[in-house]
Amino acid sequence: MTTRRRSVGEILVVGLAVGADLYVHGGDSRLRGGGELPAWVVPVVEVVVLATLLLRWRYPYRVFALQWCWALAGLVLPGFAPFAGLLVALHAVACRAPARYSLAVLAASPVPLAVSNANAAGGVGSRFFAALCLAWAVVLAAVWAVGRLTHLAERRTRLVEQLRERDAADAVRAERLHLARELHDIVAHTVSAMVLQTAGARARLTAGPDDDPTRAEVVAALAAVEASGVTAMTEMHRMLGLLRAHSPGPDPAGDGVVAPRLADVPHLLETSRASGLDVEHVVDGTPGRADPSVELTAFRVVQEGLANAIKHGGAGALVRVHELWEPGRLRITVRSSPGIAGPDHGLPVGGHGLRGLAERAALVGGHIESGPGGDGFVLRAELPLDGSGAGAR
């Protein structure tokens, strides 16, 4: 419907331009120097020439050149002063062309109209001719100005649309990063614990008597579960890489899911102990109120430290979680050392957990440090309780 309405409007513009020229013409077809054209010639040529205005948006310069030449018909027909096609074509060039080209077209426009003004002035005198030229100069300038304003408005609209598309793309990238972070934080710890528990159970069964008829079946089943867990972890890391690709934006605002808080840390520690870790939890200072974003980040720090201990420490790994509450600030340290079983469980090493954790901490105005410490690994985080910096999200 919009395209049809636009087409009807274009035809109406051409029709009005033809009508204006023929009305001014008045049927005078006398040739300069004597003679006269058939009465039908001027109207037919007028319709054919001005019909090209329908193509002015696609070929603005060519259409203007044709209208400019047709406006010079007064050189041959003193009684004919076509002007409407020239004005419409000038407006199209002003709308579409760069400033310097549209200015050049504006400078060329008075030439054919000066011919028509000279024919109209006749023997009346130079003052009338000057007045006509001044009037047409004002009309040309007004038409050109309207076209330039339209050009600027369209360019501004395109710019706004580009900014909107860029913002939408940034939002998609931010959401991808958010999904990658949450997927790692939620799934990695659980799958790692599942693989470790399965490996431990299989090891204990393998150490049992060989004449147990069900032992072999249980060992095979546990081996299959362990292999599936390792495969799931590998695939998850691959998917995380895809999600994080070209995704530098921050996490979007809340997604409606209840986020973990510091009060959930004890339950997380119990789950880790059931996975074979030896976990100690120490709280120093007076716990205070923290921004929800800070509590979520603190929970993820502990979760990432436990997940790394499971992956790299193996069964029996020793983990010490230390919370230090200071005025306006919370420090969390997760220190782990390898267990007696070691990390020989086949879990993939690496990933984006620590990188995502550093980005998450930076968003709330904090920072993390990680690296070897003693015979194990240390993860430290320092977070402001008010979440200063969270507004960047």
Tab-separated table of C-alpha atoms in Angstrom:
chain	number	residue	atom	x	y	z
A	1	MET	CA	0.000	0.000	0.000
A	2	THR	CA	2.853	2.419	0.779
A	3	THR	CA	4.563	1.727	-2.574
A	4	ARG	CA	1.291	2.218	-4.451
A	5	ARG	CA	0.651	5.494	-2.636
A	6	ARG	CA	4.168	6.675	-3.470
A	7	SER	CA	3.699	5.805	-7.152
A	8	VAL	CA	0.409	7.687	-7.276
A	9	GLY	CA	2.126	10.687	-5.706
A	10	GLU	CA	4.918	10.620	-8.286
A	11	ILE	CA	2.435	10.507	-11.161
A	12	LEU	CA	0.499	13.378	-9.592
A	13	VAL	CA	3.661	15.500	-9.368
A	14	VAL	CA	4.437	14.901	-13.046
A	15	GLY	CA	0.837	15.651	-14.009
A	16	LEU	CA	0.835	18.950	-12.122
A	17	ALA	CA	4.161	19.951	-13.698
A	18	VAL	CA	2.823	19.219	-17.212
A	19	GLY	CA	-0.371	21.135	-16.451
A	20	ALA	CA	1.547	24.165	-15.159
A	21	ASP	CA	3.765	24.351	-18.259
A	22	LEU	CA	0.882	23.933	-20.711
A	23	TYR	CA	-1.218	26.487	-18.833
A	24	VAL	CA	1.550	29.079	-19.116
A	25	HIS	CA	2.109	28.059	-22.751
A	26	GLY	CA	-1.438	28.940	-23.749
A	27	GLY	CA	-1.161	27.209	-27.162
A	28	ASP	CA	1.341	29.660	-28.678
A	29	SER	CA	3.455	27.508	-31.045
A	30	ARG	CA	5.036	30.255	-33.187
A	31	LEU	CA	8.676	29.712	-34.113
A	32	ARG	CA	11.311	32.383	-33.747
A	33	GLY	CA	11.960	33.823	-37.177
A	34	GLY	CA	8.593	32.835	-38.585
A	35	GLY	CA	6.482	29.756	-38.998
A	36	GLU	CA	4.446	27.737	-36.522
A	37	LEU	CA	4.469	24.180	-35.202
A	38	PRO	CA	1.373	21.980	-35.279
A	39	ALA	CA	-0.673	22.496	-32.126
A	40	TRP	CA	-0.105	18.937	-30.864
A	41	VAL	CA	3.714	18.998	-30.983
A	42	VAL	CA	4.387	21.008	-27.825
A	43	PRO	CA	1.938	19.102	-25.571
A	44	VAL	CA	3.209	15.706	-26.761
A	45	VAL	CA	6.880	16.575	-26.326
A	46	GLU	CA	6.081	18.175	-22.948
A	47	VAL	CA	4.464	14.977	-21.679
A	48	VAL	CA	7.307	12.776	-22.984
A	49	VAL	CA	10.067	14.979	-21.533
A	50	LEU	CA	8.427	15.494	-18.134
A	51	ALA	CA	7.583	11.790	-17.866
A	52	THR	CA	11.305	11.247	-17.239
A	53	LEU	CA	10.788	12.962	-13.882
A	54	LEU	CA	9.541	9.587	-12.659
A	55	LEU	CA	13.196	8.470	-12.847
A	56	ARG	CA	14.635	11.525	-11.083
A	57	TRP	CA	15.395	9.689	-7.815
A	58	ARG	CA	17.412	7.009	-9.608
A	59	TYR	CA	19.116	9.275	-12.186
A	60	PRO	CA	18.948	12.811	-10.713
A	61	TYR	CA	21.741	14.345	-12.850
A	62	ARG	CA	20.560	12.928	-16.164
A	63	VAL	CA	16.967	13.905	-15.587
A	64	PHE	CA	18.014	17.416	-14.557
A	65	ALA	CA	20.140	17.782	-17.705
A	66	LEU	CA	17.162	16.806	-19.875
A	67	GLN	CA	14.834	19.232	-18.073
A	68	TRP	CA	17.452	21.965	-18.342
A	69	CYS	CA	17.655	21.488	-22.102
A	70	TRP	CA	13.853	21.436	-22.447
A	71	ALA	CA	13.619	24.666	-20.434
A	72	LEU	CA	15.686	26.286	-23.227
A	73	ALA	CA	12.783	25.765	-25.648
A	74	GLY	CA	12.221	29.516	-25.461
A	75	LEU	CA	15.166	29.922	-27.816
A	76	VAL	CA	13.011	28.360	-30.538
A	77	LEU	CA	9.480	29.041	-29.254
A	78	PRO	CA	9.304	32.586	-27.820
A	79	GLY	CA	5.797	31.948	-26.528
A	80	PHE	CA	6.719	28.804	-24.583
A	81	ALA	CA	8.402	29.049	-21.148
A	82	PRO	CA	8.617	25.572	-19.543
A	83	PHE	CA	9.823	25.760	-15.948
A	84	ALA	CA	8.031	23.126	-13.816
A	85	GLY	CA	10.178	20.188	-14.879
A	86	LEU	CA	13.334	22.166	-14.120
A	87	LEU	CA	12.120	22.995	-10.600
A	88	VAL	CA	11.136	19.382	-9.832
A	89	ALA	CA	14.460	18.067	-11.136
A	90	LEU	CA	16.384	20.696	-9.129
A	91	HIS	CA	14.602	19.588	-5.968
A	92	ALA	CA	15.533	15.943	-6.632
A	93	VAL	CA	19.208	16.789	-7.118
A	94	ALA	CA	19.235	18.891	-3.939
A	95	CYS	CA	17.711	15.945	-2.034
A	96	ARG	CA	20.150	13.312	-3.293
A	97	ALA	CA	23.411	14.955	-4.360
A	98	PRO	CA	26.332	16.085	-2.197
A	99	ALA	CA	26.418	19.797	-1.396
A	100	ARG	CA	28.979	20.845	-4.028
A	101	TYR	CA	27.149	19.103	-6.870
A	102	SER	CA	23.777	20.455	-5.826
A	103	LEU	CA	25.277	23.958	-5.690
A	104	ALA	CA	26.613	23.523	-9.228
A	105	VAL	CA	23.161	22.475	-10.418
A	106	LEU	CA	21.615	25.481	-8.642
A	107	ALA	CA	24.081	27.802	-10.392
A	108	ALA	CA	23.125	26.358	-13.794
A	109	SER	CA	19.372	26.584	-13.239
A	110	PRO	CA	18.851	30.348	-13.904
A	111	VAL	CA	20.240	30.109	-17.460
A	112	PRO	CA	17.154	28.675	-19.232
A	113	LEU	CA	14.841	30.739	-17.062
A	114	ALA	CA	16.730	33.895	-18.112
A	115	VAL	CA	15.843	33.053	-21.713
A	116	SER	CA	12.173	32.771	-20.789
A	117	ASN	CA	12.371	36.031	-18.811
A	118	ALA	CA	13.893	37.825	-21.791
A	119	ASN	CA	11.064	36.552	-24.021
A	120	ALA	CA	8.463	37.640	-21.472
A	121	ALA	CA	10.028	41.095	-20.930
A	122	GLY	CA	10.130	41.780	-24.682
A	123	GLY	CA	10.245	45.498	-25.213
A	124	VAL	CA	8.985	46.385	-21.741
A	125	GLY	CA	12.452	47.220	-20.469
A	126	SER	CA	15.357	46.038	-18.388
A	127	ARG	CA	13.684	46.728	-15.029
A	128	PHE	CA	10.933	44.237	-15.695
A	129	PHE	CA	13.524	41.707	-16.884
A	130	ALA	CA	15.572	42.250	-13.689
A	131	ALA	CA	12.459	41.868	-11.549
A	132	LEU	CA	11.573	38.589	-13.264
A	133	CYS	CA	15.104	37.275	-12.819
A	134	LEU	CA	15.073	38.225	-9.146
A	135	ALA	CA	11.733	36.520	-8.604
A	136	TRP	CA	12.897	33.319	-10.286
A	137	ALA	CA	16.155	33.414	-8.321
A	138	VAL	CA	14.122	33.460	-5.112
A	139	VAL	CA	11.993	30.554	-6.344
A	140	LEU	CA	15.053	28.507	-7.362
A	141	ALA	CA	16.763	29.183	-4.034
A	142	ALA	CA	13.628	28.181	-2.124
A	143	VAL	CA	13.237	24.921	-4.081
A	144	TRP	CA	16.913	24.108	-3.587
A	145	ALA	CA	16.738	24.916	0.146
A	146	VAL	CA	13.736	22.638	0.624
A	147	GLY	CA	15.643	19.851	-1.131
A	148	ARG	CA	18.727	20.343	1.034
A	149	LEU	CA	16.623	20.291	4.201
A	150	THR	CA	15.092	17.029	3.021
A	151	HIS	CA	18.574	15.684	2.304
A	152	LEU	CA	19.760	16.567	5.806
A	153	ALA	CA	16.642	15.062	7.383
A	154	GLU	CA	17.095	11.808	5.444
A	155	ARG	CA	20.758	11.642	6.379
A	156	ARG	CA	19.877	12.225	10.025
A	157	THR	CA	17.257	9.485	9.816
A	158	ARG	CA	19.792	7.075	8.310
A	159	LEU	CA	22.278	7.955	11.036
A	160	VAL	CA	19.694	7.321	13.755
A	161	GLU	CA	18.795	4.008	12.120
A	162	GLN	CA	22.472	3.005	11.964
A	163	LEU	CA	22.910	3.888	15.629
A	164	ARG	CA	19.779	1.885	16.485
A	165	GLU	CA	21.100	-1.120	14.539
A	166	ARG	CA	24.482	-0.792	16.244
A	167	ASP	CA	22.835	-0.624	19.658
A	168	ALA	CA	20.781	-3.699	18.799
A	169	ALA	CA	23.934	-5.546	17.697
A	170	ASP	CA	25.698	-4.481	20.917
A	171	ALA	CA	22.734	-5.758	22.924
A	172	VAL	CA	22.917	-9.117	21.123
A	173	ARG	CA	26.658	-9.366	21.782
A	174	ALA	CA	26.131	-8.453	25.430
A	175	GLU	CA	23.417	-11.088	25.764
A	176	ARG	CA	25.712	-13.685	24.167
A	177	LEU	CA	28.433	-12.848	26.673
A	178	HIS	CA	25.915	-12.967	29.507
A	179	LEU	CA	24.793	-16.447	28.435
A	180	ALA	CA	28.383	-17.633	28.156
A	181	ARG	CA	29.219	-16.444	31.654
A	182	GLU	CA	26.127	-17.886	33.258
A	183	LEU	CA	26.489	-21.175	31.396
A	184	HIS	CA	30.020	-21.571	32.627
A	185	ASP	CA	29.252	-20.562	36.205
A	186	ILE	CA	26.179	-22.767	36.537
A	187	VAL	CA	27.164	-25.866	34.576
A	188	ALA	CA	30.947	-26.173	34.858
A	189	HIS	CA	30.973	-26.715	38.610
A	190	THR	CA	28.220	-29.337	38.524
A	191	VAL	CA	29.622	-31.323	35.601
A	192	SER	CA	33.121	-31.253	37.066
A	193	ALA	CA	31.796	-32.627	40.354
A	194	MET	CA	29.828	-35.322	38.516
A	195	VAL	CA	32.903	-36.486	36.608
A	196	LEU	CA	35.045	-36.490	39.744
A	197	GLN	CA	32.500	-38.470	41.778
A	198	THR	CA	32.066	-40.992	38.991
A	199	ALA	CA	35.803	-41.429	38.598
A	200	GLY	CA	36.159	-41.976	42.363
A	201	ALA	CA	33.353	-44.528	42.459
A	202	ARG	CA	34.809	-46.410	39.530
A	203	ALA	CA	38.226	-46.448	41.159
A	204	ARG	CA	36.777	-47.922	44.380
A	205	LEU	CA	34.856	-50.591	42.473
A	206	THR	CA	37.920	-51.493	40.470
A	207	ALA	CA	39.778	-52.117	43.725
A	208	GLY	CA	37.104	-54.650	44.812
A	209	PRO	CA	37.100	-58.431	44.309
A	210	ASP	CA	37.261	-59.568	40.710
A	211	ASP	CA	34.722	-62.381	41.196
A	212	ASP	CA	31.811	-59.978	41.809
A	213	PRO	CA	29.536	-60.533	38.740
A	214	THR	CA	27.949	-57.089	38.930
A	215	ARG	CA	31.158	-55.197	39.479
A	216	ALA	CA	32.175	-55.213	35.822
A	217	GLU	CA	28.760	-53.921	34.734
A	218	VAL	CA	28.827	-51.110	37.307
A	219	VAL	CA	32.380	-50.161	36.360
A	220	ALA	CA	31.407	-50.047	32.679
A	221	ALA	CA	28.351	-47.927	33.431
A	222	LEU	CA	30.347	-45.480	35.538
A	223	ALA	CA	33.016	-45.297	32.849
A	224	ALA	CA	30.336	-44.399	30.321
A	225	VAL	CA	28.936	-41.697	32.636
A	226	GLU	CA	32.401	-40.297	33.202
A	227	ALA	CA	33.131	-40.238	29.474
A	228	SER	CA	29.830	-38.506	28.817
A	229	GLY	CA	30.649	-35.877	31.452
A	230	VAL	CA	34.067	-35.214	29.933
A	231	THR	CA	32.490	-34.925	26.479
A	232	ALA	CA	29.865	-32.533	27.837
A	233	MET	CA	32.557	-30.349	29.381
A	234	THR	CA	34.506	-30.291	26.108
A	235	GLU	CA	31.420	-29.390	24.104
A	236	MET	CA	30.472	-26.740	26.644
A	237	HIS	CA	33.883	-25.074	26.297
A	238	ARG	CA	33.510	-25.146	22.512
A	239	MET	CA	30.062	-23.568	22.739
A	240	LEU	CA	31.368	-20.932	25.138
A	241	GLY	CA	33.977	-19.998	22.570
A	242	LEU	CA	31.253	-19.499	19.970
A	243	LEU	CA	29.078	-17.474	22.327
A	244	ARG	CA	31.941	-15.232	23.376
A	245	ALA	CA	33.203	-14.600	19.842
A	246	HIS	CA	33.272	-10.852	19.171
A	247	SER	CA	31.303	-10.162	22.355
A	248	PRO	CA	33.118	-7.364	24.228
A	249	GLY	CA	29.983	-5.760	25.659
A	250	PRO	CA	28.968	-5.845	29.310
A	251	ASP	CA	26.282	-8.020	30.848
A	252	PRO	CA	22.778	-6.707	30.223
A	253	ALA	CA	20.511	-5.830	33.075
A	254	GLY	CA	18.713	-8.465	35.086
A	255	ASP	CA	17.047	-11.237	33.112
A	256	GLY	CA	14.304	-12.096	35.611
A	257	VAL	CA	16.143	-15.062	37.143
A	258	VAL	CA	16.828	-15.003	40.890
A	259	ALA	CA	20.605	-14.618	41.150
A	260	PRO	CA	22.668	-16.491	43.755
A	261	ARG	CA	23.769	-14.515	46.806
A	262	LEU	CA	26.364	-14.887	49.554
A	263	ALA	CA	23.768	-16.714	51.646
A	264	ASP	CA	23.945	-19.542	49.084
A	265	VAL	CA	27.684	-20.084	49.567
A	266	PRO	CA	27.298	-22.651	52.412
A	267	HIS	CA	25.103	-24.844	50.210
A	268	LEU	CA	27.688	-24.547	47.426
A	269	LEU	CA	30.407	-25.647	49.842
A	270	GLU	CA	28.380	-28.657	50.976
A	271	THR	CA	27.960	-29.729	47.367
A	272	SER	CA	31.707	-29.431	46.860
A	273	ARG	CA	32.419	-31.499	49.956
A	274	ALA	CA	30.126	-34.201	48.578
A	275	SER	CA	32.257	-34.116	45.424
A	276	GLY	CA	35.344	-35.095	47.397
A	277	LEU	CA	36.841	-31.710	48.249
A	278	ASP	CA	38.064	-30.879	51.734
A	279	VAL	CA	36.647	-27.351	52.137
A	280	GLU	CA	37.229	-24.889	54.957
A	281	HIS	CA	35.175	-21.692	55.165
A	282	VAL	CA	36.433	-18.774	57.269
A	283	VAL	CA	34.654	-15.434	57.715
A	284	ASP	CA	36.511	-12.492	59.304
A	285	GLY	CA	35.051	-9.104	60.092
A	286	THR	CA	31.414	-8.088	60.379
A	287	PRO	CA	29.343	-9.026	57.316
A	288	GLY	CA	27.461	-6.037	55.982
A	289	ARG	CA	24.936	-5.250	53.298
A	290	ALA	CA	26.218	-5.612	49.739
A	291	ASP	CA	24.737	-4.667	46.415
A	292	PRO	CA	23.045	-7.683	44.726
A	293	SER	CA	25.504	-7.444	41.837
A	294	VAL	CA	28.383	-7.669	44.317
A	295	GLU	CA	26.844	-10.689	46.056
A	296	LEU	CA	26.415	-12.446	42.710
A	297	THR	CA	30.019	-11.689	41.779
A	298	ALA	CA	31.272	-12.935	45.160
A	299	PHE	CA	29.275	-16.156	44.759
A	300	ARG	CA	30.746	-16.667	41.285
A	301	VAL	CA	34.272	-16.141	42.665
A	302	VAL	CA	33.783	-18.921	45.200
A	303	GLN	CA	32.114	-21.140	42.595
A	304	GLU	CA	34.945	-20.639	40.097
A	305	GLY	CA	37.564	-21.345	42.773
A	306	LEU	CA	35.836	-24.602	43.745
A	307	ALA	CA	35.411	-25.617	40.101
A	308	ASN	CA	39.115	-25.048	39.459
A	309	ALA	CA	39.976	-27.046	42.586
A	310	ILE	CA	37.871	-29.965	41.309
A	311	LYS	CA	39.391	-29.811	37.840
A	312	HIS	CA	43.004	-29.292	38.822
A	313	GLY	CA	43.197	-30.709	42.336
A	314	GLY	CA	41.339	-33.978	41.974
A	315	ALA	CA	39.717	-35.972	44.747
A	316	GLY	CA	40.698	-34.912	48.253
A	317	ALA	CA	41.876	-31.463	47.185
A	318	LEU	CA	42.167	-29.005	50.078
A	319	VAL	CA	40.292	-25.712	49.632
A	320	ARG	CA	40.196	-22.759	51.980
A	321	VAL	CA	37.549	-20.075	51.346
A	322	HIS	CA	38.267	-16.883	53.259
A	323	GLU	CA	35.845	-13.943	53.450
A	324	LEU	CA	37.261	-10.714	54.883
A	325	TRP	CA	34.699	-7.980	55.511
A	326	GLU	CA	36.152	-4.483	55.695
A	327	PRO	CA	34.399	-1.090	55.774
A	328	GLY	CA	32.869	-0.709	52.344
A	329	ARG	CA	34.795	-3.619	50.872
A	330	LEU	CA	34.760	-7.424	50.701
A	331	ARG	CA	37.846	-9.516	50.050
A	332	ILE	CA	37.466	-13.175	49.061
A	333	THR	CA	40.332	-15.645	48.783
A	334	VAL	CA	39.975	-19.204	47.512
A	335	ARG	CA	43.195	-21.180	48.066
A	336	SER	CA	43.423	-24.791	46.872
A	337	SER	CA	46.060	-27.506	46.871
A	338	PRO	CA	46.028	-30.860	45.019
A	339	GLY	CA	44.555	-33.949	46.623
A	340	ILE	CA	46.069	-37.387	46.757
A	341	ALA	CA	44.358	-38.437	43.518
A	342	GLY	CA	45.717	-35.567	41.475
A	343	PRO	CA	44.011	-34.071	38.450
A	344	ASP	CA	44.120	-37.185	36.228
A	345	HIS	CA	40.416	-37.245	35.423
A	346	GLY	CA	40.433	-36.087	31.790
A	347	LEU	CA	38.561	-32.796	32.265
A	348	PRO	CA	39.442	-30.137	29.704
A	349	VAL	CA	41.874	-27.524	30.955
A	350	GLY	CA	41.428	-23.849	30.225
A	351	GLY	CA	38.343	-21.943	29.183
A	352	HIS	CA	37.002	-18.477	29.873
A	353	GLY	CA	36.015	-18.822	33.526
A	354	LEU	CA	38.713	-16.576	34.968
A	355	ARG	CA	38.470	-14.101	32.098
A	356	GLY	CA	34.713	-13.802	32.475
A	357	LEU	CA	35.137	-13.529	36.235
A	358	ALA	CA	37.589	-10.640	35.802
A	359	GLU	CA	35.120	-8.857	33.517
A	360	ARG	CA	32.296	-9.440	35.981
A	361	ALA	CA	34.392	-8.049	38.866
A	362	ALA	CA	35.371	-4.994	36.827
A	363	LEU	CA	31.702	-4.234	36.166
A	364	VAL	CA	31.039	-3.789	39.893
A	365	GLY	CA	34.202	-1.746	40.439
A	366	GLY	CA	36.386	-4.573	41.774
A	367	HIS	CA	39.188	-6.756	40.494
A	368	ILE	CA	40.518	-10.290	40.834
A	369	GLU	CA	43.951	-11.881	40.902
A	370	SER	CA	44.783	-15.504	40.264
A	371	GLY	CA	47.857	-17.653	39.996
A	372	PRO	CA	50.001	-20.305	41.676
A	373	GLY	CA	50.327	-20.058	45.420
A	374	GLY	CA	52.521	-22.433	47.388
A	375	ASP	CA	51.749	-25.957	46.187
A	376	GLY	CA	48.366	-25.011	44.775
A	377	PHE	CA	46.344	-22.211	43.232
A	378	VAL	CA	45.018	-18.935	44.683
A	379	LEU	CA	42.085	-16.849	43.507
A	380	ARG	CA	41.615	-13.434	45.142
A	381	ALA	CA	38.851	-10.893	44.651
A	382	GLU	CA	38.366	-7.405	46.041
A	383	LEU	CA	34.861	-5.982	45.642
A	384	PRO	CA	33.227	-2.707	46.800
A	385	LEU	CA	30.056	-3.388	48.787
A	386	ASP	CA	28.105	-0.622	47.031
A	387	GLY	CA	28.808	-2.060	43.598
A	388	SER	CA	30.350	1.160	42.312
A	389	GLY	CA	30.808	0.596	38.600
A	390	ALA	CA	27.716	-1.618	38.310
A	391	GLY	CA	25.974	1.130	36.414
A	392	ALA	CA	28.194	0.341	33.460
A	393	ARG	CA	26.034	-2.634	32.809
